[in-house]
Amino acid sequence: MSATDNTHRVRLYATGSCEGFDKLRDSLASHPEVEMVGSSTDVASGAGTLAGGHLEAVLHATRSTSFPADEINAIRSHTRAPILLVASSGSAGLLEQALDADVSDVLLLPQLVENVVFAIRKSTHSGRRHASSNGGGGRHGKIVTVFSPKGGTGKTVMATNLATACAKFEGRKTLLLDLDLQFGDAAIMLGVEPEKTIYDLVVAPGELDSEKLAGYTTKHACGLSVLPAPLRPEDAELVTEAKLGRLLEVARESFDVIVVDTSPFFHGPMLATLDRTDELLLLCSLDVPTLKNLRLALQTLDLLSFPKSRVKIVLNRSNSKVGMKPNEVEGALGMKVRFEVPSDRAVPLAVNRGNPVVIAEESADVSRAIKSMAKEMFRAPKEEAASKKRRIIPAFSKA
Ligand SMILES: Nc1ncnc2c1ncn2[C@@H]1O[C@H](COP(=O)(O)OP(=O)(O)OP(=O)(O)O)[C@@H](O)[C@H]1O
Ligand SMILES: [Mg+2]
């Protein structure tokens, strides 16, 4: 294994032009530490990817010899990712002006490609530090979205139990956000009776901040905070993408992890959530229609430039005897199943009692599987890379 095999590849977008930039861009595109998400000669043509491409850095080349404020502002209107400015010649004061304008670095060409990669890595690292030092309490919570393009696959069971496991067994400050905006039932599954929902939060006047968010969440006995779906389906449309985007940013500042339950659709709020999702748990079951829809969902995610490395396939009811094996799922999806969660009668019993199965039947196989998923979410990247080589949840034999 080479030294770079385990290195995270920086998701980079290249824009603009200057002398020598084409050559540099090509070298970066084939560099093992860089994932070139796209490029465009002007900022406007790259708007879609700049806004939604989960970028970690933007490399912008300019022909201007003075500081190109308009070009940088145009990039900033789409993304908060660190920007590195490249030019073939620069005036005195360019560096100072650029750094004052929140540009991470200025590189005058020609440069060795290794030096440029080093500068890009440095900018993404200080970008992360900056983000966490700005967040209230220094947090930068992880957003874990539970999705499946098919109804009834177990999204709410998984989201509620995973969030409970994070709060109770991993001791993490956890928020469960119910984004099944029309018919969400996360609160019922947890047995909480909320006074307020996400609807009350988005229609409340004034700026949203951590304190305000805390005033709208309901606490479960295990320590988990819950922000339920609106009580009436017609109120769902008031949860706009912009409001949700802000909500997720604020939630990140005050929680270690935000588990998002969803409906089986790629609607606006779901797209806004995907833009901020660190880990997407795609739920699947051993049936052909679900697999067909999951393949389509994977294609849609690809079109949205959602990074594949953030997708984890979860096979629910993995031990069901229905004439299909987990490895056939892997074959059909072209992806490894990362977690298997068995079917267990304890689940519907717990659902009907409004008590998460990870608490009601702590040592049941299904609970152990979900608790392992929660633990896995907080593993250091190196440990995670090592564990990828094997199936994390042992095969369960119960029918
Ligand atoms: N591992 C499991 N073992 C046994 N029953 C399960 C399991 N997972 C889910 N179920 C059952 O399947 C039913 C549907 O689950 P759930 O409500 O979580 O699905 P969903 O994907 O959220 O559905 P919707 O798309 O309607 O929101 C639940 O009543 C639950 O009891
Ligand atoms: Mg559901």
XYZ file of C-alpha atoms and ligand atoms in Angstrom:
431
model
C 0.000 0.000 0.000
C 1.451 3.391 -0.937
C 1.685 6.273 1.520
C -1.147 8.094 -0.207
C -3.671 5.243 -0.280
C -5.174 6.278 3.033
C -4.890 10.034 2.453
C -8.113 11.927 2.180
C -8.387 13.518 -1.287
C -9.232 17.214 -1.208
C -12.355 18.051 -3.231
C -11.146 20.932 -5.370
C -12.822 23.184 -7.929
C -10.691 25.173 -10.364
C -11.947 28.352 -11.942
C -10.643 31.315 -13.918
C -7.628 31.443 -16.193
C -4.088 32.778 -16.428
C -0.874 31.829 -18.146
C 0.259 28.361 -17.108
C -3.016 27.546 -15.299
C -4.209 24.880 -17.781
C -1.053 22.864 -17.193
C -1.306 23.207 -13.414
C -4.983 22.208 -13.451
C -4.230 19.067 -15.478
C -1.426 18.088 -13.105
C -3.720 18.591 -10.112
C -6.496 16.538 -11.724
C -4.195 13.517 -11.849
C -2.650 14.107 -8.415
C -3.478 11.325 -5.891
C -4.272 13.807 -3.104
C -6.744 15.824 -5.150
C -10.247 15.058 -6.343
C -10.955 17.589 -9.083
C -14.712 18.064 -8.833
C -14.881 20.374 -11.845
C -13.532 23.470 -13.513
C -14.752 26.488 -15.460
C -13.039 29.470 -17.014
C -15.493 31.855 -15.351
C -17.194 31.765 -11.964
C -20.747 32.063 -13.308
C -20.533 28.805 -15.318
C -19.383 26.933 -12.221
C -22.141 28.313 -9.956
C -23.975 24.980 -9.505
C -20.927 22.987 -8.453
C -19.475 25.845 -6.417
C -22.694 25.984 -4.385
C -23.502 22.307 -4.061
C -20.353 20.335 -4.769
C -19.211 19.764 -1.156
C -15.986 21.518 -2.032
C -13.073 21.715 0.335
C -11.130 24.310 -1.634
C -11.411 26.541 -4.711
C -8.392 27.403 -6.844
C -9.058 30.604 -8.735
C -6.761 31.902 -11.466
C -6.870 35.542 -12.407
C -5.453 37.570 -15.288
C -5.786 40.720 -13.260
C -2.557 42.100 -11.829
C -4.396 43.867 -9.018
C -6.624 42.149 -6.485
C -9.709 40.753 -8.321
C -12.307 41.650 -5.677
C -15.311 41.041 -7.955
C -14.133 37.567 -8.909
C -13.545 36.595 -5.262
C -16.911 38.041 -4.193
C -18.620 36.052 -6.948
C -17.048 32.814 -5.628
C -17.929 33.750 -2.029
C -21.584 34.178 -2.992
C -21.647 30.437 -3.753
C -19.335 28.792 -1.221
C -17.505 29.254 2.092
C -14.732 26.848 1.021
C -11.179 28.283 1.272
C -10.079 30.118 -1.886
C -6.515 30.071 -3.202
C -5.676 32.706 -5.748
C -3.303 31.966 -8.637
C -1.776 34.574 -10.955
C 1.118 34.660 -13.406
C 2.189 38.083 -12.195
C 1.148 40.214 -9.286
C 1.371 43.773 -8.122
C 2.842 44.867 -4.824
C 0.204 44.573 -2.144
C -1.716 41.773 -3.903
C -0.943 39.285 -1.129
C -1.995 41.666 1.668
C -5.211 42.636 -0.098
C -6.042 39.008 -0.787
C -5.422 37.855 2.783
C -7.499 40.782 4.091
C -10.317 39.620 1.841
C -10.325 36.140 3.386
C -8.360 34.492 0.565
C -6.290 31.648 2.036
C -3.189 31.974 -0.114
C -1.767 33.604 -3.244
C 0.488 31.614 -5.564
C 2.437 33.128 -8.423
C 3.043 30.740 -11.327
C 5.076 28.808 -12.228
C 4.937 26.568 -9.147
C 5.795 22.941 -8.529
C 2.543 21.012 -8.356
C 3.592 19.557 -4.972
C 3.852 23.090 -3.555
C 0.359 23.899 -4.784
C -1.051 20.693 -3.241
C 0.685 21.567 0.016
C -0.885 25.067 -0.003
C -4.325 23.576 -0.751
C -4.017 21.098 2.122
C -2.855 23.855 4.463
C -5.848 26.030 3.544
C -8.391 23.239 4.125
C -6.813 22.485 7.488
C -6.926 26.068 8.741
C -10.421 26.414 7.238
C -11.608 23.595 9.524
C -9.863 25.122 12.549
C -11.433 28.467 11.761
C -14.891 26.901 11.457
C -14.649 25.127 14.793
C -13.215 28.126 16.628
C -16.124 30.211 15.341
C -18.815 27.748 16.336
C -20.540 28.321 19.690
C -18.767 26.079 22.178
C -16.211 25.160 19.488
C -18.391 22.381 18.057
C -18.737 21.355 14.449
C -21.353 18.644 14.665
C -21.609 15.820 12.199
C -24.766 15.667 10.099
C -25.883 12.089 9.543
C -28.830 11.740 7.181
C -30.895 8.553 7.056
C -32.531 8.157 3.662
C -34.190 5.608 1.440
C -36.121 6.236 -1.777
C -38.733 3.690 -0.644
C -41.271 4.106 2.146
C -41.340 1.755 5.113
C -37.723 0.568 4.872
C -37.061 1.494 8.497
C -35.701 5.060 8.226
C -37.477 6.297 11.333
C -36.626 3.189 13.354
C -32.990 3.610 12.339
C -32.808 7.392 12.850
C -34.493 7.340 16.275
C -32.441 4.425 17.563
C -29.158 5.676 16.134
C -29.740 9.097 17.714
C -30.679 7.461 21.023
C -27.540 5.305 20.902
C -25.356 8.372 20.189
C -26.829 10.224 23.185
C -27.088 7.370 25.675
C -24.230 5.011 24.839
C -21.706 7.332 23.154
C -22.428 10.278 25.471
C -22.676 12.716 22.534
C -24.786 15.829 22.473
C -27.282 14.710 19.870
C -30.164 16.268 17.951
C -32.738 14.231 16.061
C -34.264 16.308 13.295
C -37.469 14.958 11.728
C -37.446 16.034 8.094
C -40.310 13.779 7.096
C -42.098 17.119 7.076
C -45.600 15.938 6.191
C -45.961 12.691 8.094
C -43.020 12.553 10.494
C -43.398 10.135 13.366
C -40.010 10.289 15.090
C -41.514 11.903 18.220
C -44.126 9.130 18.536
C -41.492 6.412 18.157
C -39.521 8.048 20.951
C -42.614 8.481 23.128
C -42.104 12.241 23.507
C -44.928 14.759 23.427
C -43.399 17.920 22.002
C -44.832 21.339 22.678
C -43.015 22.814 19.703
C -41.993 21.565 16.283
C -39.757 22.687 13.416
C -42.764 24.650 12.120
C -42.856 26.840 15.269
C -39.122 27.405 14.918
C -39.199 28.527 11.274
C -42.152 30.900 11.719
C -40.745 32.479 14.903
C -39.509 36.049 14.322
C -35.848 37.017 14.665
C -32.475 35.463 13.870
C -31.879 31.833 14.722
C -29.048 31.007 17.118
C -28.110 28.095 19.399
C -30.109 29.409 22.352
C -33.219 29.889 20.310
C -32.870 26.413 18.823
C -32.601 24.932 22.322
C -35.918 26.593 23.188
C -37.708 24.637 20.445
C -36.310 21.160 21.018
C -37.828 18.515 23.295
C -35.608 16.400 25.562
C -35.902 12.617 25.713
C -35.005 10.937 29.009
C -31.807 9.508 27.431
C -30.485 13.047 26.868
C -31.380 13.244 23.177
C -32.861 16.519 21.864
C -35.666 16.164 19.323
C -36.950 18.683 16.802
C -40.131 17.068 15.479
C -41.895 17.492 12.148
C -44.832 19.925 11.885
C -48.075 18.596 13.380
C -50.072 19.321 10.210
C -48.931 18.277 6.697
C -49.899 21.676 5.214
C -47.314 23.404 7.423
C -44.468 21.483 5.794
C -44.032 23.976 2.967
C -43.041 26.734 5.384
C -39.831 24.852 6.107
C -37.937 26.384 3.200
C -34.476 25.416 2.011
C -33.023 28.692 3.276
C -34.542 28.281 6.770
C -33.392 24.693 6.940
C -29.888 25.566 5.767
C -29.548 28.095 8.590
C -31.056 25.643 11.083
C -28.488 22.988 10.202
C -25.604 25.458 10.449
C -26.765 26.554 13.900
C -27.402 22.966 15.016
C -23.837 22.111 14.015
C -22.531 24.713 16.412
C -24.310 23.294 19.435
C -24.504 19.519 18.862
C -21.885 16.810 18.305
C -24.159 14.980 15.937
C -27.406 15.754 14.142
C -29.311 12.693 12.935
C -31.828 13.566 10.226
C -34.843 11.366 9.492
C -36.283 11.896 6.009
C -39.147 11.100 3.663
C -38.507 9.044 0.522
C -38.201 12.087 -1.786
C -35.497 14.408 -3.123
C -37.432 17.622 -2.368
C -35.928 21.068 -1.724
C -35.305 20.663 2.035
C -33.722 17.269 1.394
C -31.335 18.816 -1.155
C -30.426 21.557 1.338
C -29.719 18.827 3.889
C -27.624 16.802 1.446
C -25.462 19.872 0.815
C -24.472 19.743 4.480
C -24.533 15.982 5.073
C -21.325 14.375 6.320
C -22.617 10.843 6.280
C -25.554 9.545 4.253
C -26.960 6.254 5.503
C -28.853 4.753 2.566
C -31.301 2.203 3.833
C -31.979 -0.857 1.814
C -33.869 -4.108 2.284
C -33.877 -7.480 0.633
C -36.481 -6.711 -2.007
C -36.226 -5.960 -5.692
C -38.316 -2.709 -5.865
C -36.233 -1.136 -3.081
C -33.019 -2.119 -4.854
C -34.252 -0.669 -8.134
C -35.098 2.638 -6.451
C -31.844 2.660 -4.559
C -29.903 2.351 -7.804
C -31.833 5.345 -9.138
C -31.141 7.254 -5.928
C -27.408 6.555 -6.285
C -27.527 7.915 -9.848
C -29.314 11.058 -8.625
C -26.715 11.531 -5.896
C -24.036 11.269 -8.560
C -25.744 13.957 -10.645
C -25.871 16.153 -7.540
C -22.091 15.659 -7.105
C -22.698 14.111 -3.698
C -19.386 12.456 -2.715
C -19.652 8.672 -2.841
C -17.253 8.384 0.076
C -19.988 9.801 2.319
C -22.567 7.185 1.321
C -22.959 4.102 3.506
C -25.363 1.348 2.570
C -27.325 -0.062 5.511
C -29.159 -3.311 4.964
C -32.175 -3.464 7.265
C -33.829 -6.803 8.139
C -30.689 -8.404 6.737
C -31.589 -11.872 8.032
C -35.020 -12.076 6.385
C -35.433 -15.333 4.493
C -36.818 -13.899 1.259
C -34.715 -15.574 -1.413
C -32.119 -12.806 -1.688
C -28.682 -12.596 -0.075
C -26.778 -9.503 1.112
C -24.066 -10.105 -1.512
C -26.704 -9.909 -4.245
C -27.570 -6.438 -2.910
C -23.902 -5.472 -3.188
C -23.781 -6.811 -6.736
C -26.901 -4.895 -7.755
C -25.752 -1.611 -6.201
C -22.067 -1.911 -7.018
C -21.321 -0.886 -3.432
C -20.437 -2.663 -0.219
C -23.055 -3.038 2.492
C -21.460 -1.240 5.460
C -23.961 -2.215 8.143
C -26.407 -5.063 8.521
C -29.294 -4.690 10.933
C -31.360 -7.816 11.559
C -35.120 -8.084 11.710
C -36.429 -8.496 15.239
C -39.911 -8.679 16.748
C -38.571 -6.426 19.494
C -38.637 -3.514 17.001
C -42.423 -3.286 16.365
C -43.016 -3.978 20.075
C -40.745 -1.069 21.006
C -42.320 1.165 18.312
C -45.794 0.528 19.708
C -44.615 1.347 23.230
C -42.856 4.531 22.144
C -39.564 3.316 23.566
C -36.492 2.921 21.297
C -35.442 -0.709 20.979
C -31.814 0.129 21.894
C -33.151 1.033 25.343
C -36.083 -1.394 25.617
C -34.016 -4.456 24.560
C -30.453 -3.328 25.033
C -28.844 -6.666 24.324
C -31.024 -7.769 21.386
C -29.057 -8.365 18.162
C -30.836 -5.461 16.485
C -29.843 -3.110 19.321
C -26.238 -4.294 19.287
C -26.107 -3.694 15.532
C -27.401 -0.121 15.851
C -25.130 0.618 18.811
C -22.143 -0.555 16.719
C -23.212 1.861 13.981
C -23.248 4.712 16.509
C -19.808 3.767 17.807
C -18.461 3.534 14.264
C -19.603 7.082 13.509
C -17.143 8.469 16.029
C -14.138 6.386 15.091
C -11.004 8.248 14.064
C -10.614 8.237 10.241
C -7.593 5.876 10.445
C -9.455 3.298 12.515
C -12.381 3.631 10.149
C -10.184 3.015 7.120
C -8.884 -0.161 8.758
C -12.372 -1.371 9.654
C -13.624 -0.852 6.082
C -11.879 -4.063 5.136
C -14.353 -6.195 7.040
C -18.068 -6.194 7.598
C -18.494 -4.258 10.827
C -21.599 -5.905 12.119
C -21.211 -9.663 12.477
C -23.616 -11.728 10.416
C -26.739 -12.419 12.439
C -28.293 -15.813 12.191
C -31.713 -15.187 13.733
C -34.665 -15.295 11.385
N -35.085 -4.233 11.855
C -36.422 -4.307 11.967
N -36.998 -5.398 12.526
C -38.336 -5.482 12.643
N -39.187 -4.521 12.256
C -38.684 -3.421 11.706
C -37.274 -3.244 11.529
N -37.070 -2.037 10.969
C -38.280 -1.484 10.793
N -39.249 -2.296 11.237
C -40.702 -2.040 11.233
O -41.066 -1.505 9.971
C -42.018 -0.481 10.116
C -41.638 0.674 9.247
O -40.469 1.270 9.776
P -40.244 2.846 9.702
O -41.456 3.578 10.119
O -38.980 3.126 10.433
O -40.006 3.016 8.148
P -39.785 4.382 7.342
O -38.786 4.080 6.291
O -39.500 5.480 8.279
O -41.228 4.583 6.701
P -41.801 5.930 6.032
O -41.189 5.994 4.665
O -43.276 5.683 5.973
O -41.417 7.059 6.916
C -42.062 -0.098 11.598
O -43.337 -0.262 12.111
C -41.088 -1.014 12.290
O -41.662 -1.646 13.385
Mg -40.399 7.332 8.591
